[in-house]
PDB file of C-alpha atoms in Angstrom:
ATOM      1  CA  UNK A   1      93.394 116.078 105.440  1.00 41.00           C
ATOM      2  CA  UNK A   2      94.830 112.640 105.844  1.00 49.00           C
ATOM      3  CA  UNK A   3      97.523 111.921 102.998  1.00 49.00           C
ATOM      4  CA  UNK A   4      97.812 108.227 102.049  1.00 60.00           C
ATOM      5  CA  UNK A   5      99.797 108.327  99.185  1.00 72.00           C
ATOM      6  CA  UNK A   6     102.451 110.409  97.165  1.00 78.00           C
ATOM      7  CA  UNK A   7     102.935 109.252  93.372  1.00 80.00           C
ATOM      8  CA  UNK A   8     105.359 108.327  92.155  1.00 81.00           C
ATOM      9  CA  UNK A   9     106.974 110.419  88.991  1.00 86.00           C
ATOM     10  CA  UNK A  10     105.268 107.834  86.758  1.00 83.00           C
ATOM     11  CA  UNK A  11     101.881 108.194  88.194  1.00 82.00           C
ATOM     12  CA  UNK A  12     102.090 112.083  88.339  1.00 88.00           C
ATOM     13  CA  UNK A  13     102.902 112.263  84.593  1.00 90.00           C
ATOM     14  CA  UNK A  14      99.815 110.572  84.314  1.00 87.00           C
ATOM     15  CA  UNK A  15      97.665 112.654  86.358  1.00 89.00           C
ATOM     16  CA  UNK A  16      98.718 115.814  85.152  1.00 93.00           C
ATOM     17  CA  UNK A  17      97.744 113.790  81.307  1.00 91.00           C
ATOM     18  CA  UNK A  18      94.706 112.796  82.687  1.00 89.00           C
ATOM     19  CA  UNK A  19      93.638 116.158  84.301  1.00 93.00           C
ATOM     20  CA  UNK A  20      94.238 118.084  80.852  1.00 94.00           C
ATOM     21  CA  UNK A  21      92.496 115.470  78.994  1.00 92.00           C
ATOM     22  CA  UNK A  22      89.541 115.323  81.454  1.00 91.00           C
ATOM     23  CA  UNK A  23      89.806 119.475  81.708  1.00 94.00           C
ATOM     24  CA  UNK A  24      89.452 118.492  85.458  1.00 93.00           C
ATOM     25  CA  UNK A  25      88.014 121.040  87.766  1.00 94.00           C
ATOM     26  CA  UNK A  26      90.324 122.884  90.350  1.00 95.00           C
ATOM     27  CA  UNK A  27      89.876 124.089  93.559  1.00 94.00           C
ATOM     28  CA  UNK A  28      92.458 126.633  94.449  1.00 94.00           C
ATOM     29  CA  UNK A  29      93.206 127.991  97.699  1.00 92.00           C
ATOM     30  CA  UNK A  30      96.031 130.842  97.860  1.00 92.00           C
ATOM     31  CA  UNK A  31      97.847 130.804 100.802  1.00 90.00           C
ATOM     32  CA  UNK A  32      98.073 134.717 101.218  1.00 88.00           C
ATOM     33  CA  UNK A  33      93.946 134.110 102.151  1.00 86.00           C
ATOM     34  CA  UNK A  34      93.497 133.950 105.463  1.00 75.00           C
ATOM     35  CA  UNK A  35      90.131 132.948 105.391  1.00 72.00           C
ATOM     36  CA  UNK A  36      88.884 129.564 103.448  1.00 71.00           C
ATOM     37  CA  UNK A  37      87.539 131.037 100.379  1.00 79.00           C
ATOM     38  CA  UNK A  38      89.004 129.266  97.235  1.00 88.00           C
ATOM     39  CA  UNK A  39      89.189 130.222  93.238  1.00 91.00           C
ATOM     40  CA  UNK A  40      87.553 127.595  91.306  1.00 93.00           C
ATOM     41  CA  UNK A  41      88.587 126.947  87.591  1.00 94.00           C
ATOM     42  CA  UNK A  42      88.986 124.547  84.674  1.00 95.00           C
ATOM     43  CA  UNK A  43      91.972 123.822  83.368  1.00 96.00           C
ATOM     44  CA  UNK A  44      92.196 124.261  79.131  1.00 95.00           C
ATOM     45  CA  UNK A  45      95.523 123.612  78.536  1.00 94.00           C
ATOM     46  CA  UNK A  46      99.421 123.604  78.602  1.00 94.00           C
ATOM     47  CA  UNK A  47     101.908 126.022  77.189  1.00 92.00           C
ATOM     48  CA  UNK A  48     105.886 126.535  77.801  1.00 91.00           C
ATOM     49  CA  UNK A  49     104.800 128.150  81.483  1.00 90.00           C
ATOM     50  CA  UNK A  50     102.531 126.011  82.991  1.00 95.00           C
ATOM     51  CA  UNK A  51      99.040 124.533  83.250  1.00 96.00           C
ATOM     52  CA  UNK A  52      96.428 126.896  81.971  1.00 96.00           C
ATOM     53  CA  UNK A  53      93.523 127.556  84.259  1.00 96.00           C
ATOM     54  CA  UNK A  54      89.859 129.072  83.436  1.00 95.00           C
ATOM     55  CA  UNK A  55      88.606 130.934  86.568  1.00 94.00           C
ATOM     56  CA  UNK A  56      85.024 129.947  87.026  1.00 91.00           C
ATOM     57  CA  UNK A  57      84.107 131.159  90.581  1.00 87.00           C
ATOM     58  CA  UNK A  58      86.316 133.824  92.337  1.00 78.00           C
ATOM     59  CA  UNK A  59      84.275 133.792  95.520  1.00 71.00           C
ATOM     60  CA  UNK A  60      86.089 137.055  96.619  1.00 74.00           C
ATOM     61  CA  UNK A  61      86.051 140.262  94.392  1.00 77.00           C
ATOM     62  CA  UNK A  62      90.038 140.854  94.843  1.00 81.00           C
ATOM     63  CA  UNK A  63      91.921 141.658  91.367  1.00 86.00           C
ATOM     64  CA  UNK A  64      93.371 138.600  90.336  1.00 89.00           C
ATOM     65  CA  UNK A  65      96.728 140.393  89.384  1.00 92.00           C
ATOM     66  CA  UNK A  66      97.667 140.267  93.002  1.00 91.00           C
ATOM     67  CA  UNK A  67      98.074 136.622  92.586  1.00 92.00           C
ATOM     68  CA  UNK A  68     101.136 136.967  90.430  1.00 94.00           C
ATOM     69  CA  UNK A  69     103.926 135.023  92.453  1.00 94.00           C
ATOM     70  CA  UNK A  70     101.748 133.542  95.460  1.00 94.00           C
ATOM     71  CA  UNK A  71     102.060 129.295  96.278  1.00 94.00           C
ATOM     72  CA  UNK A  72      97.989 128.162  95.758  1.00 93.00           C
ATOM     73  CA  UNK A  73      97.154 125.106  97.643  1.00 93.00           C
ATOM     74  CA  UNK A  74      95.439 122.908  94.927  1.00 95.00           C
ATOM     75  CA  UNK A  75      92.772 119.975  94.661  1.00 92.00           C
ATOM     76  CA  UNK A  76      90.974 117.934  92.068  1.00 91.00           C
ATOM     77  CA  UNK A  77      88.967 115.139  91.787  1.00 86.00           C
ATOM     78  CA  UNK A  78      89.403 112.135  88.622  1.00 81.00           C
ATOM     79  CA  UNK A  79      87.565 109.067  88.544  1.00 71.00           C
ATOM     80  CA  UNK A  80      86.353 109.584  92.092  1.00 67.00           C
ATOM     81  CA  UNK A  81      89.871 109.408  93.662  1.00 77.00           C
ATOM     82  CA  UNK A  82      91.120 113.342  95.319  1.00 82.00           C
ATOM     83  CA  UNK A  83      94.570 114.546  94.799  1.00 88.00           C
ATOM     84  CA  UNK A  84      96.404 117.758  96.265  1.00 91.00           C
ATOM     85  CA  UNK A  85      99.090 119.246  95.318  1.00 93.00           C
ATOM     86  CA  UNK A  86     101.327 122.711  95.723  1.00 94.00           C
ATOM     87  CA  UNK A  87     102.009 125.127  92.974  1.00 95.00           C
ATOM     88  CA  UNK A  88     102.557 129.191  92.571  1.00 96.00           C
ATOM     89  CA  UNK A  89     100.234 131.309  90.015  1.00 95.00           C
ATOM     90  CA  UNK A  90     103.207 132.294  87.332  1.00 96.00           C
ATOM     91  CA  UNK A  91     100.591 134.738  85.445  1.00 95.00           C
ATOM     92  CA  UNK A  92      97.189 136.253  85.095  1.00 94.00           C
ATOM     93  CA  UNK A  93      95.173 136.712  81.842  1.00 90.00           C
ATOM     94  CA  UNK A  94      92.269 139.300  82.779  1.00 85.00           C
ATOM     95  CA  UNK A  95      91.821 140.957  79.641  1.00 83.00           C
ATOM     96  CA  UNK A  96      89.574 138.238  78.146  1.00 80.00           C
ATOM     97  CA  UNK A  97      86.680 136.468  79.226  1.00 84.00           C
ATOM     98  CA  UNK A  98      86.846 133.839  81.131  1.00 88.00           C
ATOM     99  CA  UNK A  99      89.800 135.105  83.113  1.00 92.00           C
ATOM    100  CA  UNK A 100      92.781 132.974  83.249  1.00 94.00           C
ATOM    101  CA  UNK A 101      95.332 131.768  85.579  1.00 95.00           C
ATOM    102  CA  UNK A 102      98.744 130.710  84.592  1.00 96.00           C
ATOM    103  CA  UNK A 103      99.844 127.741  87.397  1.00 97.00           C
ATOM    104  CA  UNK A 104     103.078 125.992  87.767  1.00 96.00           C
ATOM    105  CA  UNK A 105     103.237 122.150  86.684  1.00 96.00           C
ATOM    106  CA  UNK A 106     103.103 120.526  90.188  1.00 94.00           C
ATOM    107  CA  UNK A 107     106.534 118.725  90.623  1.00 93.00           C
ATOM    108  CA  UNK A 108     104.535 116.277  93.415  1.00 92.00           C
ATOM    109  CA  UNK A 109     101.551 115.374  93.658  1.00 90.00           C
ATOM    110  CA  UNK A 110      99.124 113.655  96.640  1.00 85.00           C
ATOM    111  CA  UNK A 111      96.496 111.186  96.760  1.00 80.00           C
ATOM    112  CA  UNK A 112      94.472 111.826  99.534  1.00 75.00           C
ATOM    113  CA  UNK A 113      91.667 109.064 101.317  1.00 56.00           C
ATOM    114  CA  UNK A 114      89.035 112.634 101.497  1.00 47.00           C
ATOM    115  CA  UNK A 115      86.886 111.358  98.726  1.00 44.00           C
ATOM    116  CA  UNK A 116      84.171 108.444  98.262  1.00 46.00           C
ATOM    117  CA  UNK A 117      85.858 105.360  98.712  1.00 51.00           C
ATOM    118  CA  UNK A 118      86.161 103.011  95.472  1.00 57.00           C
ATOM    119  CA  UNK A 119      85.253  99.256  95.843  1.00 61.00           C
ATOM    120  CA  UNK A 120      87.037  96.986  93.643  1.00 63.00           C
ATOM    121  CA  UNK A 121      85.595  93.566  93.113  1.00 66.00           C
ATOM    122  CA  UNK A 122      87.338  90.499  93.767  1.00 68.00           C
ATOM    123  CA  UNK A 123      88.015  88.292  90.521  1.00 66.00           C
ATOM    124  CA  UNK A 124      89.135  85.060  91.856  1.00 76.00           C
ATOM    125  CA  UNK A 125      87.371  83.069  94.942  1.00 83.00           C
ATOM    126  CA  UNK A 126      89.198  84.896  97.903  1.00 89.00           C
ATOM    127  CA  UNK A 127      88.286  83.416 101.205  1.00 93.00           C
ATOM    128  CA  UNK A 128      87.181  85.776 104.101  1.00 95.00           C
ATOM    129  CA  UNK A 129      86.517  84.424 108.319  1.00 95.00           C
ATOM    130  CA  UNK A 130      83.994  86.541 110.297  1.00 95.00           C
ATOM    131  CA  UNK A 131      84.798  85.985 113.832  1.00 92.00           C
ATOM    132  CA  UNK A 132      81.226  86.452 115.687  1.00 85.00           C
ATOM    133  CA  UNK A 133      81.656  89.244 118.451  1.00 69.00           C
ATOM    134  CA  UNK A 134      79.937  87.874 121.840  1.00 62.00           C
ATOM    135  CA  UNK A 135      81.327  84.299 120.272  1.00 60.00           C
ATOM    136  CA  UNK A 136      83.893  81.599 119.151  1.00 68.00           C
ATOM    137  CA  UNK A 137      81.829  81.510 115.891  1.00 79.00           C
ATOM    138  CA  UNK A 138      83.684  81.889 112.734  1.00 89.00           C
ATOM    139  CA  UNK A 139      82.109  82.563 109.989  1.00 93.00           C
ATOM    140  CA  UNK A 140      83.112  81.482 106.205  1.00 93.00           C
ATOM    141  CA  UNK A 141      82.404  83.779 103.251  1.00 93.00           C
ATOM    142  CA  UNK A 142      83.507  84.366  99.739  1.00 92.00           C
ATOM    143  CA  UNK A 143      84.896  87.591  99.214  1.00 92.00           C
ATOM    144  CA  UNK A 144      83.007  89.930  97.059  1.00 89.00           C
ATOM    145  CA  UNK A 145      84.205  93.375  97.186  1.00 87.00           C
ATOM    146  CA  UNK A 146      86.448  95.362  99.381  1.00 87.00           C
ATOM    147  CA  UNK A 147      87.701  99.145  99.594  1.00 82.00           C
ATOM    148  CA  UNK A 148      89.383 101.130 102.072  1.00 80.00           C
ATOM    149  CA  UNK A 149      85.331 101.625 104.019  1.00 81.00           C
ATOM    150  CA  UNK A 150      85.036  98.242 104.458  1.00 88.00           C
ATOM    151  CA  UNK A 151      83.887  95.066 102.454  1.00 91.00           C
ATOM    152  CA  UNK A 152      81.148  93.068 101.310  1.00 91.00           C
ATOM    153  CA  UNK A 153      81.523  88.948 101.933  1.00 92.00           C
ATOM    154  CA  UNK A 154      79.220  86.221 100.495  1.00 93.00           C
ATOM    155  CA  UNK A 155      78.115  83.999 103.380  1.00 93.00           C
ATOM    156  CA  UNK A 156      75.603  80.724 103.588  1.00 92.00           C
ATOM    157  CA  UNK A 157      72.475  82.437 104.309  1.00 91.00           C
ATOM    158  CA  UNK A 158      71.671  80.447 107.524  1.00 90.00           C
ATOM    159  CA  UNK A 159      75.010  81.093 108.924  1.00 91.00           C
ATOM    160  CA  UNK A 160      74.394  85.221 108.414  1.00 90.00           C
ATOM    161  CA  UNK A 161      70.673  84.866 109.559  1.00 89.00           C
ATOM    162  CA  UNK A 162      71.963  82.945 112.569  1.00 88.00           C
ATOM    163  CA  UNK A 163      75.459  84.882 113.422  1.00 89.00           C
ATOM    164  CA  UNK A 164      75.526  88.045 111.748  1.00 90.00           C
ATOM    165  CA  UNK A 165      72.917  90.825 112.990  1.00 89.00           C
ATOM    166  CA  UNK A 166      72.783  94.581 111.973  1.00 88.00           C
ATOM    167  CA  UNK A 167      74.824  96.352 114.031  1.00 87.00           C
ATOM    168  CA  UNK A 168      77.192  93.353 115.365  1.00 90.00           C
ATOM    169  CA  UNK A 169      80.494  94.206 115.972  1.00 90.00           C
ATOM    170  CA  UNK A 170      82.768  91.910 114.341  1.00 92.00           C
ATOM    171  CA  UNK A 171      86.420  90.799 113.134  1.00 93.00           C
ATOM    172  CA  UNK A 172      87.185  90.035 110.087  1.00 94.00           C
ATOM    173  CA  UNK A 173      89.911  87.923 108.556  1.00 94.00           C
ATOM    174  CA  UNK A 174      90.899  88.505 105.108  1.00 94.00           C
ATOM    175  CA  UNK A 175      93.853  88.659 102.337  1.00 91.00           C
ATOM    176  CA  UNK A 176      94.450  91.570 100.174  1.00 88.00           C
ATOM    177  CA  UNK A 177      93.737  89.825  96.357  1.00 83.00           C
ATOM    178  CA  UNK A 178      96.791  90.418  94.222  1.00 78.00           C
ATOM    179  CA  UNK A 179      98.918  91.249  97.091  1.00 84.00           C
ATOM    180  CA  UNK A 180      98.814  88.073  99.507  1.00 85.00           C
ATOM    181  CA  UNK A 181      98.601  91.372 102.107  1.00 90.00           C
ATOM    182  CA  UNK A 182      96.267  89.556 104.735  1.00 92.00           C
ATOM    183  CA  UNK A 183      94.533  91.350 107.378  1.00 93.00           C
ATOM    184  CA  UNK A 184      92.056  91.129 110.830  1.00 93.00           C
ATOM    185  CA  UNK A 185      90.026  94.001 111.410  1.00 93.00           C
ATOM    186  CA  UNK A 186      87.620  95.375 113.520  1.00 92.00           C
ATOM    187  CA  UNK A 187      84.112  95.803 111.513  1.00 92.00           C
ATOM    188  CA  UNK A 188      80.497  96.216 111.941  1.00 92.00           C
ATOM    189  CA  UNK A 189      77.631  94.606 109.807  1.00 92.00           C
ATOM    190  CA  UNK A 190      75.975  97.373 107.849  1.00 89.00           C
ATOM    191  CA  UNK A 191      74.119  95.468 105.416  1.00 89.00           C
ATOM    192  CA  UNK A 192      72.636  92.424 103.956  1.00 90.00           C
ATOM    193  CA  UNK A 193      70.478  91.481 101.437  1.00 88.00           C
ATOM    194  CA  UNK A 194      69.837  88.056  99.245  1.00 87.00           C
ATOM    195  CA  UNK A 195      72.493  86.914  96.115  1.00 78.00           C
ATOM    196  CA  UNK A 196      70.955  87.553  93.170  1.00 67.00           C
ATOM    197  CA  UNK A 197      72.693  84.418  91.786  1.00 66.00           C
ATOM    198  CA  UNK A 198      72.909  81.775  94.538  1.00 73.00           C
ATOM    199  CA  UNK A 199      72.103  80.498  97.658  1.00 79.00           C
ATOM    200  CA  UNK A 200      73.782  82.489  99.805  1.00 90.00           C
ATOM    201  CA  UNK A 201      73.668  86.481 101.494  1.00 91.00           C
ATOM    202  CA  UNK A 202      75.882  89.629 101.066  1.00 91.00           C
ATOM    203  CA  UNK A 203      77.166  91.029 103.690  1.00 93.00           C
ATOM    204  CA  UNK A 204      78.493  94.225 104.204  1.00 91.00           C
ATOM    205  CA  UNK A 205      81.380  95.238 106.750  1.00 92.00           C
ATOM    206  CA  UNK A 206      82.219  98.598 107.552  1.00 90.00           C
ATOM    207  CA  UNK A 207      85.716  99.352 108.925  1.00 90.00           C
ATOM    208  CA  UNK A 208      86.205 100.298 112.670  1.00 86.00           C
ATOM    209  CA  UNK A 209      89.354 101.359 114.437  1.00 72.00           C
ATOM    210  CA  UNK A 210      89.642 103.195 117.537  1.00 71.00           C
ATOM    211  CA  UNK A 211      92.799 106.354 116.773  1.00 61.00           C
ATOM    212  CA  UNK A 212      95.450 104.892 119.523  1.00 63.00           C
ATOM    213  CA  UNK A 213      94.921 101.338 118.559  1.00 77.00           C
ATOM    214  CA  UNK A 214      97.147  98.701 116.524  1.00 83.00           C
ATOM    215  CA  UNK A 215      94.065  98.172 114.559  1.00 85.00           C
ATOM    216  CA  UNK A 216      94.775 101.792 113.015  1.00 83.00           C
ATOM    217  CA  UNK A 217      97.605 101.191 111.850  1.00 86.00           C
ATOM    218  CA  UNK A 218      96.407  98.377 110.425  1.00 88.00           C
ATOM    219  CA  UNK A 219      93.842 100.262 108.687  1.00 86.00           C
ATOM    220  CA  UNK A 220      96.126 103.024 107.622  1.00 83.00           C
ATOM    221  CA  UNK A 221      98.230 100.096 105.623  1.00 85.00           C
ATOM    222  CA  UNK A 222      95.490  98.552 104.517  1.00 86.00           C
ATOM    223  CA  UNK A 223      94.306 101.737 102.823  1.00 81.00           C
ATOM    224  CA  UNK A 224      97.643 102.745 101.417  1.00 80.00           C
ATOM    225  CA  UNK A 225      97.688  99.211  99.942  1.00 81.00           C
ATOM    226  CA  UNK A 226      94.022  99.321  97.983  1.00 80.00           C
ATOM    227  CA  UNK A 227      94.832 103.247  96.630  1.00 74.00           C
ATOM    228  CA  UNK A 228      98.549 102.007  95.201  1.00 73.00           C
ATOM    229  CA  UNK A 229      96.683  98.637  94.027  1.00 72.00           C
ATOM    230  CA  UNK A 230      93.528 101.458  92.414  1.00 67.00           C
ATOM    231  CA  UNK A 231      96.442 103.124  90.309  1.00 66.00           C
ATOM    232  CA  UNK A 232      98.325 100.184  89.074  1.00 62.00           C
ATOM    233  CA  UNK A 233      95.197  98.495  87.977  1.00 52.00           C
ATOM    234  CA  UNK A 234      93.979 102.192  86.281  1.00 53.00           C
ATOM    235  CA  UNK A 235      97.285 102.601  84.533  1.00 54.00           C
ATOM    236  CA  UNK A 236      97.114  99.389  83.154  1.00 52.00           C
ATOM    237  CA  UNK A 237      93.755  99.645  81.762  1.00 48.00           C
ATOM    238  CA  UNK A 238      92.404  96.437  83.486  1.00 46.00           C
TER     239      UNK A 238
END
């Protein structure tokens, strides 16, 4: 699992809000398993321990009293972005129905880049350059959307029917909006189809980056960027 970001104490005391708000869904995998099984659960609450946790799935028939004391390797999912985090199982409520898990509030807390990447639209004209791959062709388009996958660019319609073909492999020259962060990636066109509104075609771009390359680490910062710009914009409510 690829980490990309570690909140900050703000942003944690937010998640852990959110996730008892939301009564987010847990996945719970205790490190004494050797195997990949996992507890699922809700959580319900908060008291002086810790989070409290409904077990919904136990996908192994071991009594959950053994648990007492053991570190649990922890996910969740909230408005499509994953975090992980570490915590220990403090107590066990298996007299009542649904059986209950007493977990540690996690003192840090991950975001990780395992989930379904979020697009966030660009607000104000942002201008994007598609270099041609088998050319000197550069390309002008209007940024529409972009997330950590890849990005979608409006472009004249004759210059995309002329330069851009499925499958082309591509760079792409673009700033970050809100950050002045500017970037050229490798990409490859995925998509297009007509504007609904204007003249013009969208055009989608899917991130490419070879492991050993500069063009990772490029990548790798340009997804840490869009997840820390995803939180700010979600804890301001914009």
């Amino acid at each position: 699992m690829l980490t990309i970001l570690d909140l900050n104490p703000r942003q944690l005391s937010r998640v852990v809000e959110q996730l008892l708000r939301a009564k987010a869904e847990l996945e719970l995998s205790p490190r004494t398993w050797q195997d990949e099984q996992a507890l699922s659960g809700r959580v319900s609450g908060r008291d002086a321990s810790g989070l409290l946790v409904d077990v919904t799935d136990r996908s192994r028939d071991v009594p959950l009293i053994s648990l007492v004391g053991v570190c649990c390797d922890v996910r969740l999912q909230l408005d499509g972005c994953v975090y992980v985090f570490s915590s220990s199982v403090l107590d066990v409520i298996d007299t009542s129905a649904p059986q209950r898990l007493v977990i540690g509030v996690p003192q840090s807390m991950h975001l990780t880049n395992r989930r379904r990447y979020f697009r966030a639209a660009a607000t104000d004209p942002t201008p994007v350059s598609i270099h041609a791959g088998g050319s000197d062709e550069q390309i002008a388009g209007e940024l529409w959307d972009i997330g950590p996958a890849g990005l979608s660019a409006s472009v004249a319609t004759a210059d995309a029917d002329r330069f851009l073909l499925l499958g082309d492999s591509v760079r792409v020259q673009f700033v970050v909006p809100e950050t002045g962060a500017s970037f050229m990636l490798p990409a490859t066109i995925c998509n297009k189809k007509p504007h609904a509104e204007s003249n013009c075609m969208l055009v989608g771009l899917e991130f490419e980056a070879n492991s050993n390359s500069d063009s990772a680490v490029s990548l790798d910062r340009l997804r840490a960027l869009l997840c820390q710009v995803n939180l700010e914009i979600r804890e301001e409510g914009r």
